[in-house]
Coordinates of C-alpha atoms in Angstrom, one line a residue:
Chain I
X1016 CA 83.5 48.3 -86.6
X1017 CA 81.0 49.4 -84.1
X1018 CA 78.1 48.2 -86.2
X1019 CA 79.8 44.9 -86.8
X1020 CA 80.4 44.3 -83.2
X1021 CA 76.9 45.2 -82.3
X1022 CA 75.5 42.9 -84.8
X1023 CA 77.7 40.0 -83.7
X1024 CA 76.8 40.7 -80.1
X1025 CA 73.1 40.8 -80.9
X1026 CA 72.5 43.0 -77.9
X1027 CA 69.8 45.5 -77.8
X1028 CA 71.1 47.2 -74.7
X1029 CA 72.4 50.7 -75.5
X1030 CA 76.0 51.8 -74.7
X1031 CA 77.8 48.8 -76.0
X1032 CA 80.1 50.8 -78.2
X1033 CA 80.8 53.3 -75.4
X1034 CA 81.5 50.7 -72.7
X1035 CA 83.7 48.6 -75.1
X1036 CA 85.7 51.7 -76.1
X1037 CA 86.1 52.8 -72.6
X1038 CA 87.1 49.3 -71.4
X1039 CA 89.7 49.0 -74.2
X1040 CA 91.2 52.4 -73.5
X1041 CA 91.3 51.8 -69.8
X1042 CA 92.8 48.3 -70.2
X1043 CA 95.3 49.7 -72.7
X1044 CA 96.5 52.6 -70.6
X1045 CA 96.7 50.8 -67.3
X1046 CA 97.5 47.2 -68.2
X1047 CA 98.4 46.5 -71.8
X1048 CA 100.8 49.4 -72.5
X1049 CA 102.9 49.1 -69.3
X1050 CA 103.1 45.3 -69.5
X1051 CA 103.7 45.5 -73.3
X1052 CA 106.6 47.9 -72.6
X1053 CA 108.0 45.4 -70.1
X1054 CA 107.8 42.6 -72.5
X1055 CA 109.3 44.8 -75.3
X1056 CA 112.2 45.8 -73.0
X1057 CA 113.0 42.2 -72.1
X1058 CA 113.5 41.4 -75.8
X1059 CA 116.8 43.4 -75.5
X1060 CA 118.2 40.2 -74.2
X1061 CA 118.8 37.4 -76.7
X1062 CA 116.6 34.2 -76.3
X1063 CA 119.7 32.4 -75.1
X1064 CA 120.4 35.2 -72.6
X1065 CA 116.7 35.1 -71.5
X1066 CA 116.9 31.4 -70.8
X1067 CA 120.2 31.8 -69.0
X1068 CA 118.7 34.4 -66.6
X1069 CA 115.6 32.3 -66.0
X1070 CA 117.4 29.1 -65.4
X1071 CA 119.9 30.7 -63.0
X1072 CA 119.8 28.8 -59.7
X1073 CA 119.2 31.8 -57.6
X1074 CA 116.3 32.9 -59.8
X1075 CA 114.6 29.5 -59.9
X1076 CA 115.1 29.2 -56.2
X1077 CA 113.4 32.5 -55.8
X1078 CA 110.5 31.4 -58.0
X1079 CA 110.1 28.3 -55.9
X1080 CA 110.0 30.3 -52.8
X1081 CA 107.5 32.8 -54.2
X1082 CA 105.1 30.3 -55.9
X1083 CA 105.1 27.8 -53.0
X1084 CA 104.7 30.4 -50.3
X1085 CA 101.8 32.0 -52.2
X1086 CA 100.3 28.6 -52.9
X1087 CA 100.5 27.5 -49.2
X1088 CA 99.2 30.8 -48.0
X1089 CA 96.3 30.7 -50.4
X1090 CA 95.5 27.2 -49.4
X1091 CA 95.5 27.9 -45.7
X1092 CA 93.4 31.0 -46.4
X1093 CA 90.8 28.8 -48.1
X1094 CA 90.1 27.1 -44.7
X1095 CA 90.5 30.3 -42.6
X1096 CA 88.6 32.5 -45.0
X1097 CA 85.8 30.0 -45.3
X1098 CA 85.5 29.6 -41.6
X1099 CA 85.3 33.4 -41.1
X1100 CA 82.8 33.8 -43.9
X1101 CA 80.8 31.0 -42.4
X1102 CA 80.8 32.6 -39.0
X1103 CA 79.8 36.0 -40.4
X1104 CA 76.9 34.6 -42.5
X1105 CA 75.5 31.9 -40.3
X1106 CA 75.5 33.3 -36.8
X1107 CA 74.4 36.4 -35.0
X1108 CA 76.6 37.6 -32.2
X1109 CA 77.7 40.7 -30.5
X1110 CA 80.4 42.7 -32.3
X1111 CA 79.8 41.0 -35.6
X1112 CA 79.8 44.3 -37.5
X1113 CA 83.2 45.1 -36.0
X1114 CA 84.7 41.8 -37.0
X1115 CA 83.2 42.3 -40.5
X1116 CA 84.9 45.6 -40.8
X1117 CA 88.2 44.2 -39.5
X1118 CA 88.4 41.7 -42.4
X1119 CA 89.3 44.5 -44.8
X1120 CA 92.1 45.9 -42.8
X1121 CA 94.9 44.0 -44.5
X1122 CA 93.8 45.8 -47.7
X1123 CA 94.1 49.2 -46.1
X1124 CA 97.2 49.2 -43.9
X1125 CA 100.6 49.6 -45.5
X1126 CA 102.1 46.2 -46.1
X1127 CA 105.4 47.3 -44.6
X1128 CA 103.6 47.9 -41.3
X1129 CA 102.0 44.5 -41.5
X1130 CA 105.4 42.9 -42.1
X1131 CA 107.2 44.8 -39.3
X1132 CA 104.3 43.9 -36.8
X1133 CA 104.4 40.3 -37.8
X1134 CA 108.2 40.2 -37.6
X1135 CA 108.1 41.7 -34.1
X1136 CA 105.4 39.4 -32.8
X1137 CA 107.0 36.3 -34.2
X1138 CA 110.7 37.1 -33.4
X1139 CA 112.4 35.2 -30.6
X1140 CA 111.5 38.0 -28.2
X1141 CA 108.1 38.7 -29.5
X1142 CA 104.8 37.7 -27.8
X1143 CA 104.1 34.7 -30.1
X1144 CA 107.7 34.0 -30.9
X1145 CA 108.5 33.3 -27.2
X1146 CA 105.6 31.0 -26.9
X1147 CA 106.6 29.0 -29.9
X1148 CA 110.2 29.0 -28.8
X1149 CA 109.1 26.7 -26.0
X1150 CA 108.2 24.2 -28.6
X1151 CA 111.4 24.8 -30.5
X1152 CA 109.6 26.4 -33.3
X1153 CA 111.2 29.4 -35.0
X1154 CA 109.1 31.3 -37.4
X1155 CA 110.5 34.7 -37.9
X1156 CA 112.9 35.1 -40.8
X1157 CA 112.1 31.5 -42.1
X1158 CA 110.1 30.4 -45.1
X1159 CA 107.1 29.9 -42.8
X1160 CA 107.2 33.6 -41.9
X1161 CA 106.7 34.4 -45.6
X1162 CA 103.6 32.2 -45.7
X1163 CA 102.3 33.8 -42.5
X1164 CA 102.7 37.3 -44.0
X1165 CA 100.9 36.1 -47.2
X1166 CA 98.1 34.6 -45.1
X1167 CA 97.6 38.0 -43.5
X1168 CA 97.7 39.8 -46.8
X1169 CA 95.4 37.3 -48.7
X1170 CA 92.6 36.2 -46.3
X1171 CA 90.2 39.1 -47.1
X1172 CA 90.1 37.9 -50.7
X1173 CA 88.6 34.5 -49.7
X1174 CA 86.2 35.9 -47.1
X1175 CA 84.9 38.5 -49.5
X1176 CA 84.4 36.2 -52.4
X1177 CA 82.8 33.3 -50.4
X1178 CA 80.7 35.4 -48.0
X1179 CA 78.0 36.6 -50.6
X1180 CA 77.7 33.1 -52.0
X1181 CA 77.1 31.7 -48.6
X1182 CA 74.6 34.4 -47.9
X1183 CA 72.7 33.5 -51.1
X1184 CA 72.5 29.8 -50.3
X1185 CA 69.0 28.6 -50.2
X1186 CA 68.2 27.5 -46.7
X1187 CA 65.5 25.2 -48.0
X1188 CA 68.0 23.1 -49.9
X1189 CA 69.8 22.3 -46.7
X1190 CA 66.4 21.6 -45.0
X1191 CA 65.5 19.3 -47.9
X1192 CA 68.8 17.4 -47.4
X1193 CA 68.2 17.1 -43.7
X1194 CA 64.7 15.8 -44.3
X1195 CA 66.3 13.1 -46.5
X1196 CA 68.4 12.0 -43.6
X1197 CA 71.7 13.8 -44.3
X1198 CA 73.8 14.8 -41.3
X1199 CA 75.6 18.1 -41.1
X1200 CA 78.9 16.8 -42.5
X1201 CA 77.1 15.3 -45.5
X1202 CA 75.1 18.5 -46.1
X1203 CA 78.3 20.5 -46.1
X1204 CA 80.4 18.2 -48.3
X1205 CA 77.6 17.4 -50.8
X1206 CA 75.4 20.4 -50.9
X1207 CA 77.2 23.5 -49.5
X1208 CA 80.7 22.9 -50.7
X1209 CA 79.8 22.3 -54.3
X1210 CA 77.8 25.5 -54.3
X1211 CA 80.6 27.7 -52.9
X1212 CA 83.5 25.9 -54.7
X1213 CA 83.6 28.3 -57.7
X1214 CA 83.7 31.3 -55.4
X1215 CA 86.4 29.6 -53.2
X1216 CA 88.5 29.1 -56.4
X1217 CA 88.1 32.7 -57.3
X1218 CA 89.2 33.8 -53.8
X1219 CA 92.1 31.3 -54.0
X1220 CA 93.2 32.7 -57.3
X1221 CA 93.0 36.3 -56.1
X1222 CA 94.9 35.5 -52.9
X1223 CA 97.4 33.5 -54.8
X1224 CA 98.1 36.2 -57.3
X1225 CA 98.3 38.8 -54.6
X1226 CA 100.8 36.6 -52.8
X1227 CA 103.0 36.2 -55.9
X1228 CA 103.4 39.9 -56.2
X1229 CA 103.6 40.8 -52.5
X1230 CA 106.8 42.6 -51.6
X1231 CA 106.4 45.1 -48.7
X1232 CA 105.5 42.9 -45.8
X1233 CA 107.8 40.0 -46.8
X1234 CA 111.1 41.9 -46.9
X1235 CA 110.6 42.8 -43.3
X1236 CA 109.6 39.3 -41.9
X1237 CA 111.8 37.2 -44.1
X1238 CA 115.6 36.9 -43.7
X1239 CA 115.8 37.4 -47.5
X1240 CA 118.6 34.9 -47.9
X1241 CA 119.4 34.0 -51.5
X1242 CA 118.4 30.4 -52.4
X1243 CA 116.5 30.2 -49.1
X1244 CA 114.0 32.9 -48.3
X1245 CA 114.4 35.3 -51.2
X1246 CA 111.3 36.1 -53.2
X1247 CA 111.1 37.0 -56.9
X1248 CA 109.9 40.6 -56.4
X1249 CA 112.9 41.2 -54.1
X1250 CA 115.2 39.7 -56.7
X1251 CA 113.8 42.1 -59.3
X1252 CA 114.5 45.0 -57.0
X1253 CA 118.0 43.8 -56.3
X1254 CA 118.7 43.6 -60.1
X1255 CA 117.3 47.1 -60.5
X1256 CA 119.6 48.4 -57.8
X1257 CA 122.5 46.9 -59.7
X1258 CA 121.3 48.7 -62.8
X1259 CA 120.6 45.3 -64.5
X1260 CA 117.4 46.5 -66.1
X1261 CA 117.3 43.8 -68.7
X1262 CA 117.7 41.0 -66.1
X1263 CA 114.9 42.6 -64.0
X1264 CA 112.6 42.8 -67.0
X1265 CA 113.3 39.2 -68.0
X1266 CA 112.4 38.0 -64.5
X1267 CA 109.4 40.3 -64.6
X1268 CA 108.2 38.8 -67.8
X1269 CA 108.7 35.3 -66.5
X1270 CA 106.6 36.2 -63.5
X1271 CA 104.0 37.7 -65.7
X1272 CA 103.7 34.5 -67.8
X1273 CA 103.7 32.4 -64.7
X1274 CA 100.9 34.4 -63.0
X1275 CA 98.9 34.5 -66.2
X1276 CA 99.1 30.8 -66.8
X1277 CA 98.1 30.1 -63.2
X1278 CA 95.1 32.4 -63.3
X1279 CA 94.1 31.1 -66.7
X1280 CA 94.1 27.5 -65.5
X1281 CA 92.1 28.5 -62.4
X1282 CA 89.6 30.2 -64.7
X1283 CA 89.2 27.0 -66.7
X1284 CA 88.8 25.0 -63.5
X1285 CA 86.1 27.4 -62.5
X1286 CA 84.3 27.1 -65.8
X1287 CA 84.4 23.4 -65.4
X1288 CA 83.0 23.6 -61.9
X1289 CA 80.2 25.9 -63.1
X1290 CA 79.3 23.7 -66.0
X1291 CA 78.9 20.7 -63.8
X1292 CA 76.3 22.6 -61.8
X1293 CA 74.3 22.7 -65.1
X1294 CA 73.6 26.4 -64.7
Chain V
X507 CA 46.4 8.4 -35.7
X508 CA 49.8 8.9 -37.2
X509 CA 50.5 12.4 -36.0
X510 CA 49.1 13.9 -32.8
X511 CA 49.8 17.5 -32.0
X512 CA 48.9 18.8 -28.6
X513 CA 48.8 22.3 -27.1
X514 CA 51.3 23.6 -29.7
X515 CA 52.3 27.2 -29.6
X516 CA 54.9 29.2 -31.5
X517 CA 55.8 32.9 -31.4
X518 CA 58.2 34.9 -33.5
X519 CA 59.0 37.9 -31.5
X520 CA 55.7 39.7 -31.0
X521 CA 54.0 37.7 -33.6
X522 CA 52.0 34.7 -32.5
X523 CA 52.3 32.2 -35.3
X524 CA 50.4 29.4 -33.6
X525 CA 48.5 29.3 -30.4
X526 CA 47.4 26.2 -28.6
X527 CA 47.0 23.9 -31.6
X528 CA 45.5 20.5 -31.1
X529 CA 45.3 18.3 -34.1
X530 CA 45.3 14.7 -35.2
X531 CA 46.4 13.7 -38.6
X532 CA 44.7 10.5 -39.7
X533 CA 46.7 7.6 -41.0
X534 CA 47.0 7.1 -44.8
X535 CA 44.9 10.2 -45.6
X536 CA 45.7 13.4 -47.4
X537 CA 45.2 16.3 -45.1
X538 CA 45.1 19.9 -46.2
X539 CA 46.2 22.8 -44.0
X540 CA 44.2 25.7 -45.4
X541 CA 44.4 29.3 -44.5
X542 CA 45.3 32.8 -45.6
X543 CA 48.9 34.0 -45.5
X544 CA 50.1 34.5 -42.0
X545 CA 47.7 32.0 -40.6
X546 CA 50.5 29.8 -39.3
X547 CA 49.9 26.9 -41.7
X548 CA 53.5 26.7 -42.9
X549 CA 54.9 27.1 -39.4
X550 CA 52.7 24.1 -38.3
X551 CA 54.0 22.0 -41.2
X552 CA 57.6 23.0 -40.4
X553 CA 57.1 22.0 -36.8
X554 CA 55.7 18.7 -37.8
X555 CA 58.9 18.2 -40.0
X556 CA 61.2 19.3 -37.2
X557 CA 62.5 22.3 -39.2
X558 CA 61.1 24.7 -36.6
X559 CA 61.0 24.1 -32.9
X560 CA 57.7 24.8 -31.1
X561 CA 57.7 27.0 -28.0
X562 CA 55.2 24.8 -26.2
X563 CA 53.3 21.6 -26.8
X564 CA 54.2 18.3 -28.3
X565 CA 54.3 16.5 -31.6
X566 CA 53.7 12.8 -31.4
X567 CA 54.6 10.5 -34.4
X568 CA 52.9 7.1 -34.4
X569 CA 52.7 6.9 -30.6
X570 CA 56.2 8.2 -30.0
X571 CA 57.1 11.7 -28.8
X572 CA 59.0 13.4 -31.6
X573 CA 58.9 17.0 -30.3
X574 CA 62.7 17.2 -30.0
X575 CA 63.7 14.7 -32.6
X576 CA 65.9 16.0 -35.4
X577 CA 64.4 16.3 -38.9
X578 CA 66.7 13.6 -40.3
X579 CA 65.5 11.1 -37.7
X580 CA 61.8 11.7 -38.3
X581 CA 61.5 10.0 -41.6
X582 CA 59.4 12.7 -43.2
X583 CA 59.5 13.6 -46.8
X584 CA 59.3 17.3 -47.3
X585 CA 58.4 19.0 -50.6
X586 CA 59.0 22.8 -50.8
X587 CA 57.1 25.4 -52.8
X588 CA 60.3 26.3 -54.8
X589 CA 61.4 22.7 -55.2
X590 CA 64.7 23.1 -53.4
X591 CA 66.4 20.7 -55.8
X592 CA 70.2 20.2 -55.6
X593 CA 71.2 22.3 -58.6
X594 CA 74.6 20.8 -59.1
X595 CA 73.3 17.2 -59.2
X596 CA 71.6 15.4 -62.0
X597 CA 68.0 14.3 -61.6
X598 CA 69.3 10.8 -60.8
X599 CA 71.6 12.1 -58.1
X600 CA 68.9 14.2 -56.6
X601 CA 66.5 11.3 -56.2
X602 CA 69.3 9.0 -55.0
X603 CA 70.6 11.5 -52.4
X604 CA 68.5 10.2 -49.5
X605 CA 69.7 6.7 -50.1
X606 CA 73.3 7.5 -50.7
X607 CA 73.7 9.5 -47.4
X608 CA 72.6 6.5 -45.3
X609 CA 75.1 4.9 -43.1
X610 CA 77.0 2.0 -44.8
X611 CA 75.1 -0.6 -42.9
X612 CA 71.7 0.3 -44.2
X613 CA 72.7 1.8 -47.5
X614 CA 71.4 -0.1 -50.5
X615 CA 73.9 -1.2 -53.2
X616 CA 74.4 1.0 -56.3
X617 CA 72.3 -1.5 -58.3
X618 CA 69.4 -1.3 -55.9
X619 CA 69.6 2.5 -55.8
X620 CA 69.5 2.6 -59.6
X621 CA 66.5 0.3 -59.7
X622 CA 64.7 2.4 -57.1
X623 CA 65.4 5.7 -58.8
X624 CA 64.2 4.3 -62.1
X625 CA 61.0 3.0 -60.4
X626 CA 60.4 6.4 -58.9
X627 CA 61.1 8.2 -62.1
X628 CA 58.4 6.2 -63.9
X629 CA 56.1 6.8 -60.9
X630 CA 56.4 10.5 -61.4
X631 CA 56.3 10.0 -65.2
X632 CA 59.8 11.4 -65.8
X633 CA 61.5 8.5 -67.4
X634 CA 64.5 9.5 -69.5
X635 CA 65.4 12.6 -67.5
X636 CA 67.8 10.9 -65.1
X637 CA 70.9 12.4 -66.6
X638 CA 69.4 15.9 -67.0
X639 CA 69.9 18.8 -64.5
X640 CA 67.2 20.6 -62.6
X641 CA 67.7 23.8 -64.6
X642 CA 66.7 21.9 -67.8
X643 CA 63.3 20.9 -66.4
X644 CA 60.0 22.9 -66.2
X645 CA 58.5 23.9 -62.9
X646 CA 56.0 21.0 -62.9
X647 CA 58.7 18.5 -63.7
X648 CA 60.9 19.9 -61.0
X649 CA 58.2 19.5 -58.4
X650 CA 57.7 15.9 -59.5
X651 CA 61.4 15.3 -59.1
X652 CA 61.2 16.8 -55.6
X653 CA 58.4 14.5 -54.8
X654 CA 60.3 11.4 -56.1
X655 CA 63.3 12.5 -54.1
X656 CA 61.1 12.7 -50.9
X657 CA 59.5 9.3 -51.6
X658 CA 62.9 7.6 -52.2
X659 CA 63.6 7.4 -48.5
X660 CA 60.3 5.8 -47.9
X661 CA 59.0 8.4 -45.4
X662 CA 56.3 7.6 -42.9
X663 CA 54.8 11.0 -43.6
X664 CA 54.9 13.2 -46.7
X665 CA 54.7 16.9 -46.0
X666 CA 54.2 19.4 -48.9
X667 CA 54.5 23.2 -48.4
X668 CA 52.4 24.9 -51.1
X669 CA 53.6 22.3 -53.6
X670 CA 51.8 23.9 -56.5
X671 CA 52.2 27.5 -55.5
X672 CA 54.9 28.4 -58.0
X673 CA 53.3 26.7 -61.0
X674 CA 51.1 28.3 -63.6
X675 CA 47.4 27.7 -63.5
X676 CA 47.1 24.8 -65.9
X677 CA 50.0 22.9 -64.6
X678 CA 48.9 23.4 -61.1
X679 CA 45.5 21.9 -61.9
X680 CA 47.0 18.9 -63.6
X681 CA 49.6 18.3 -61.0
X682 CA 47.2 18.4 -58.1
X683 CA 44.9 15.9 -59.7
X684 CA 47.9 13.7 -60.4
X685 CA 48.9 14.1 -56.8
X686 CA 45.5 12.8 -55.8
X687 CA 45.8 9.8 -58.0
X688 CA 49.2 9.1 -56.7
X689 CA 48.0 9.3 -53.2
X690 CA 45.2 6.8 -54.0
X691 CA 47.9 4.5 -55.2
X692 CA 50.4 4.7 -52.4
X693 CA 48.2 5.8 -49.4
X694 CA 51.0 7.6 -47.6
X695 CA 50.0 9.8 -44.7
X696 CA 50.3 13.2 -46.3
X697 CA 49.9 16.8 -45.1
X698 CA 49.9 19.7 -47.6
X699 CA 49.7 23.4 -47.0
X700 CA 47.7 25.6 -49.3
X701 CA 46.0 29.0 -49.4
X702 CA 43.8 27.9 -52.3
X703 CA 40.5 26.7 -51.0
X704 CA 39.7 25.1 -54.3
X705 CA 42.9 23.1 -54.2
X706 CA 42.2 22.0 -50.6
X707 CA 38.6 20.9 -51.4
X708 CA 39.6 19.1 -54.6
X709 CA 42.6 17.2 -53.4
X710 CA 42.3 16.4 -49.7
X711 CA 40.5 13.8 -47.5
X712 CA 40.4 16.2 -44.6
X713 CA 40.7 20.0 -44.4
X714 CA 42.1 21.9 -41.5
X715 CA 41.3 25.6 -41.7
X716 CA 43.6 27.9 -39.9
X717 CA 43.3 31.6 -39.2
X718 CA 45.6 33.8 -37.1
X719 CA 47.4 30.9 -35.6
X720 CA 44.3 29.0 -34.6
X721 CA 42.3 26.1 -36.0
X722 CA 38.9 27.4 -37.2
X723 CA 37.4 24.1 -38.3
X724 CA 38.4 20.6 -39.2
X725 CA 36.5 18.2 -41.4
X726 CA 36.1 16.5 -44.8
X727 CA 35.8 19.0 -47.7
X728 CA 32.1 18.4 -47.9
X729 CA 31.6 19.0 -44.2
X730 CA 33.5 22.2 -44.1
X731 CA 31.9 23.5 -47.2
X732 CA 28.3 22.6 -46.3
X733 CA 28.5 23.4 -42.6
X734 CA 31.1 26.1 -42.1
X735 CA 31.6 26.6 -38.4
X736 CA 31.8 30.3 -38.5
X737 CA 31.7 33.4 -40.8
X738 CA 35.5 33.2 -41.4
X739 CA 35.3 29.7 -42.8
X740 CA 32.3 30.5 -44.8
X741 CA 34.0 33.5 -46.3
X742 CA 37.3 31.8 -46.9
X743 CA 35.8 28.8 -48.8
X744 CA 34.2 30.9 -51.5
X745 CA 32.9 34.2 -52.5
X746 CA 30.1 35.5 -50.4
X747 CA 27.5 38.3 -50.3
X748 CA 27.1 39.5 -46.8
X749 CA 23.9 41.3 -45.6
X750 CA 22.9 42.6 -42.3
X751 CA 19.3 41.9 -41.8
X752 CA 16.5 41.8 -39.2
X753 CA 14.4 38.8 -38.6
X754 CA 10.8 39.9 -38.8
X755 CA 8.3 38.7 -36.3
X756 CA 6.2 37.0 -39.0
X757 CA 9.3 35.0 -40.1
X758 CA 10.5 37.0 -43.1
X759 CA 13.7 39.0 -43.4
X760 CA 14.2 42.7 -43.7
X761 CA 17.4 43.4 -45.5
X762 CA 17.8 47.1 -44.8
X763 CA 17.7 47.0 -41.1
X764 CA 20.9 47.6 -39.2
X765 CA 19.5 48.2 -35.7
X766 CA 17.5 46.2 -33.2
X767 CA 18.1 43.1 -31.2
X768 CA 17.1 40.9 -34.1
X769 CA 20.2 41.9 -36.1
X770 CA 21.6 38.9 -38.0
X771 CA 24.2 38.4 -40.7
X772 CA 23.0 36.8 -43.9
X773 CA 25.6 35.0 -46.0
X774 CA 24.8 34.1 -49.6
X775 CA 27.1 32.5 -52.2
X776 CA 26.9 34.1 -55.6
X777 CA 25.8 30.9 -57.2
X778 CA 22.9 30.7 -54.7
X779 CA 21.3 33.7 -56.3
X780 CA 19.2 33.5 -59.4
X781 CA 18.0 36.4 -61.4
X782 CA 14.6 36.5 -63.2
X783 CA 12.7 39.3 -64.9
X784 CA 9.5 38.4 -63.0
X785 CA 8.7 38.2 -59.4
X786 CA 6.8 35.0 -59.7
X787 CA 6.6 33.9 -56.0
X788 CA 6.7 37.4 -54.5
X789 CA 9.9 36.8 -52.5
X790 CA 12.2 38.4 -55.0
X791 CA 14.2 41.5 -54.3
X792 CA 14.1 44.2 -56.9
X793 CA 17.5 45.1 -58.4
X794 CA 19.3 46.4 -61.4
X795 CA 22.2 44.9 -63.2
X796 CA 25.3 47.2 -63.1
X797 CA 27.8 45.0 -64.8
X798 CA 28.4 41.5 -66.1
X799 CA 31.2 39.3 -67.3
X800 CA 31.0 36.0 -69.2
X801 CA 33.3 33.4 -67.7
X802 CA 33.0 30.5 -70.1
X803 CA 29.8 28.7 -69.2
X804 CA 29.0 30.9 -66.3
X805 CA 28.3 34.6 -66.0
X806 CA 29.2 36.8 -63.1
X807 CA 26.6 39.6 -62.6
X808 CA 26.9 42.6 -60.4
X809 CA 23.6 44.1 -59.2
X810 CA 22.3 46.8 -57.0
X811 CA 19.1 46.5 -55.0
X812 CA 16.7 49.3 -55.8
X813 CA 15.9 49.8 -52.1
X814 CA 19.0 50.3 -50.1
X815 CA 21.4 50.4 -53.0
X816 CA 23.3 47.3 -51.8
X817 CA 25.7 45.6 -54.1
X818 CA 25.0 41.9 -54.8
X819 CA 27.2 39.5 -56.8
X820 CA 25.6 36.7 -58.6
X821 CA 27.1 33.8 -60.5
X822 CA 24.6 32.3 -62.8
X823 CA 24.5 29.9 -65.7
X824 CA 25.0 31.1 -69.2
X825 CA 21.5 29.8 -70.1
X826 CA 20.0 31.9 -67.4
X827 CA 21.8 35.0 -68.5
X828 CA 20.8 34.4 -72.1
X829 CA 17.1 34.2 -71.0
X830 CA 17.6 37.6 -69.3
X831 CA 18.9 39.3 -72.3
X832 CA 15.6 40.6 -73.6
X833 CA 14.4 41.7 -70.2
X834 CA 14.8 45.2 -68.8
X835 CA 18.1 44.9 -66.9
X836 CA 17.2 48.0 -64.9
X837 CA 14.5 46.1 -63.0
X838 CA 15.1 42.4 -62.4
X839 CA 14.3 40.2 -59.4
X840 CA 16.9 38.5 -57.2
X841 CA 15.9 35.1 -55.8
X842 CA 17.9 33.7 -52.9
X843 CA 18.2 29.9 -53.3
X844 CA 20.1 29.3 -50.2
X845 CA 21.9 31.2 -47.4
X846 CA 23.3 31.0 -44.0
X847 CA 22.1 33.2 -41.2
X848 CA 24.7 34.0 -38.5
X849 CA 23.1 35.2 -35.3
X850 CA 24.8 37.4 -32.8
X851 CA 24.8 34.5 -30.4
X852 CA 27.3 32.7 -32.6
X853 CA 24.8 30.2 -34.0
X854 CA 24.2 29.3 -37.6
X855 CA 21.0 28.4 -39.1
X856 CA 19.9 27.8 -42.7
X857 CA 17.7 30.4 -44.2
X858 CA 14.3 28.9 -44.9
X859 CA 13.1 29.8 -48.4

């Protein structure tokens, strides 16, 4: 087996068998076996029952809330994250290192803390909530609040994927474009953006996937109303609390498939974007 | 004069890249900025292009002050050492870029753009590559694409930053000759930066030699080679044997002296030395051959003088070397065919033989 793989791979680098074995074992223990168990457990329901659970109004409403919120949040983060990455790579200013370190905070702090803080700030009595109330905008406990929580959770993904690519951009290429008469907007849209687009897609996919699975912060900032502001992970937890393990596993599998298909399509899109660059 | 540079200075922190540069670039000629690394030649080119701002001084384009003009308004074509092609665009898109980013009012139609790109592709001898991507081309081809891209916008001045620096020796030689032919065809005012004296002498109409942020000498390749203004220029334009010598009262030269008011420096090119087994005219210096290397039709010979033990490098013809073969290499005579004498009062004179 090992010999066969080595031959097929044609690689002269040592350690292929070792790393392949390790990767497979690691993936199996941490990803494939748990997820396989989940899928296996869900087969306890009949195909008809499976469909019935998925097509339930409350479940599909929750899917809509989860997918749309994660999508909008990831989309907003593309602009935000790109702007922050741009600022961190293009300019020198006092406190740059501190801001750079702050970016990763959403990774580190408990999501519940983030959710409670955001809920407090955006509630009718909160600092920002009061301000927005003047314009008759209510954010806390609405669908918008879910998006805001997911923006907070997801933006480091975009910054950290785009930043190194922006840093690696060849300054001479932009100088060449400007000597050819291009203004900044043209340089950005025709030269810089195509170069960072694959990285931006990766960041988008990561933020989006993270947003789909987010639970801790949302249950504090959302009103968690069925059909309105209830997300899929919360629905799964609710089913578990009602000892409906099969129902929970079915929704879990549906979510798994949904996330996998989305990530796969983004990967294909990325491959297409990379191919177009001819590299 | 197409470009006039006056009192230009540029510092990077503590490093003085350029100090008080005054230079005129003649219209329609190919000018070389020649100097060792760190001499400020690239900085000067970037200031001409508007990619770097000078600290002091002015840049004048065709009678118009351009010191603070943005690069995109200067109408300069810039060619980079590492090509700086747009990787995600086809060769066609690369060359068409400068035309496509023009405001709608002055933008040519798609048909005109296609025609122009095809014309440029045949000018740089790359027909048939329009749909390829930069990663599919060789270094020499990429640089020709970069040149076509720069020419597409019909620049008033073409600036090239070490355009052949990243290419291998053979391609470099071909491409620089080709650039010369191209220049003879289109007569576009061009400035190129190089650290290779051979390249500068071979390609340019005018050479500007820079060192430590200052211009050492300006002139045609012949002028600077035949009449170098100072020891730096002499040393930079080719290999050199340097001797400290004393001018004798009777007119001769004593090589071994290092003291006395008559101290002068004697500069001799390796190919201005001939080696013979006999001291026919009595002016030869006795030496022994320590090493030699055949370089095609020429031979580089290392010698040491018998008195004083000074190392001398000679570059002689293969025929001359073959004639020496039977002689005793331990005792030959060096004849100096030409040399420059640099006196302490900063004057040059030719060594009378």
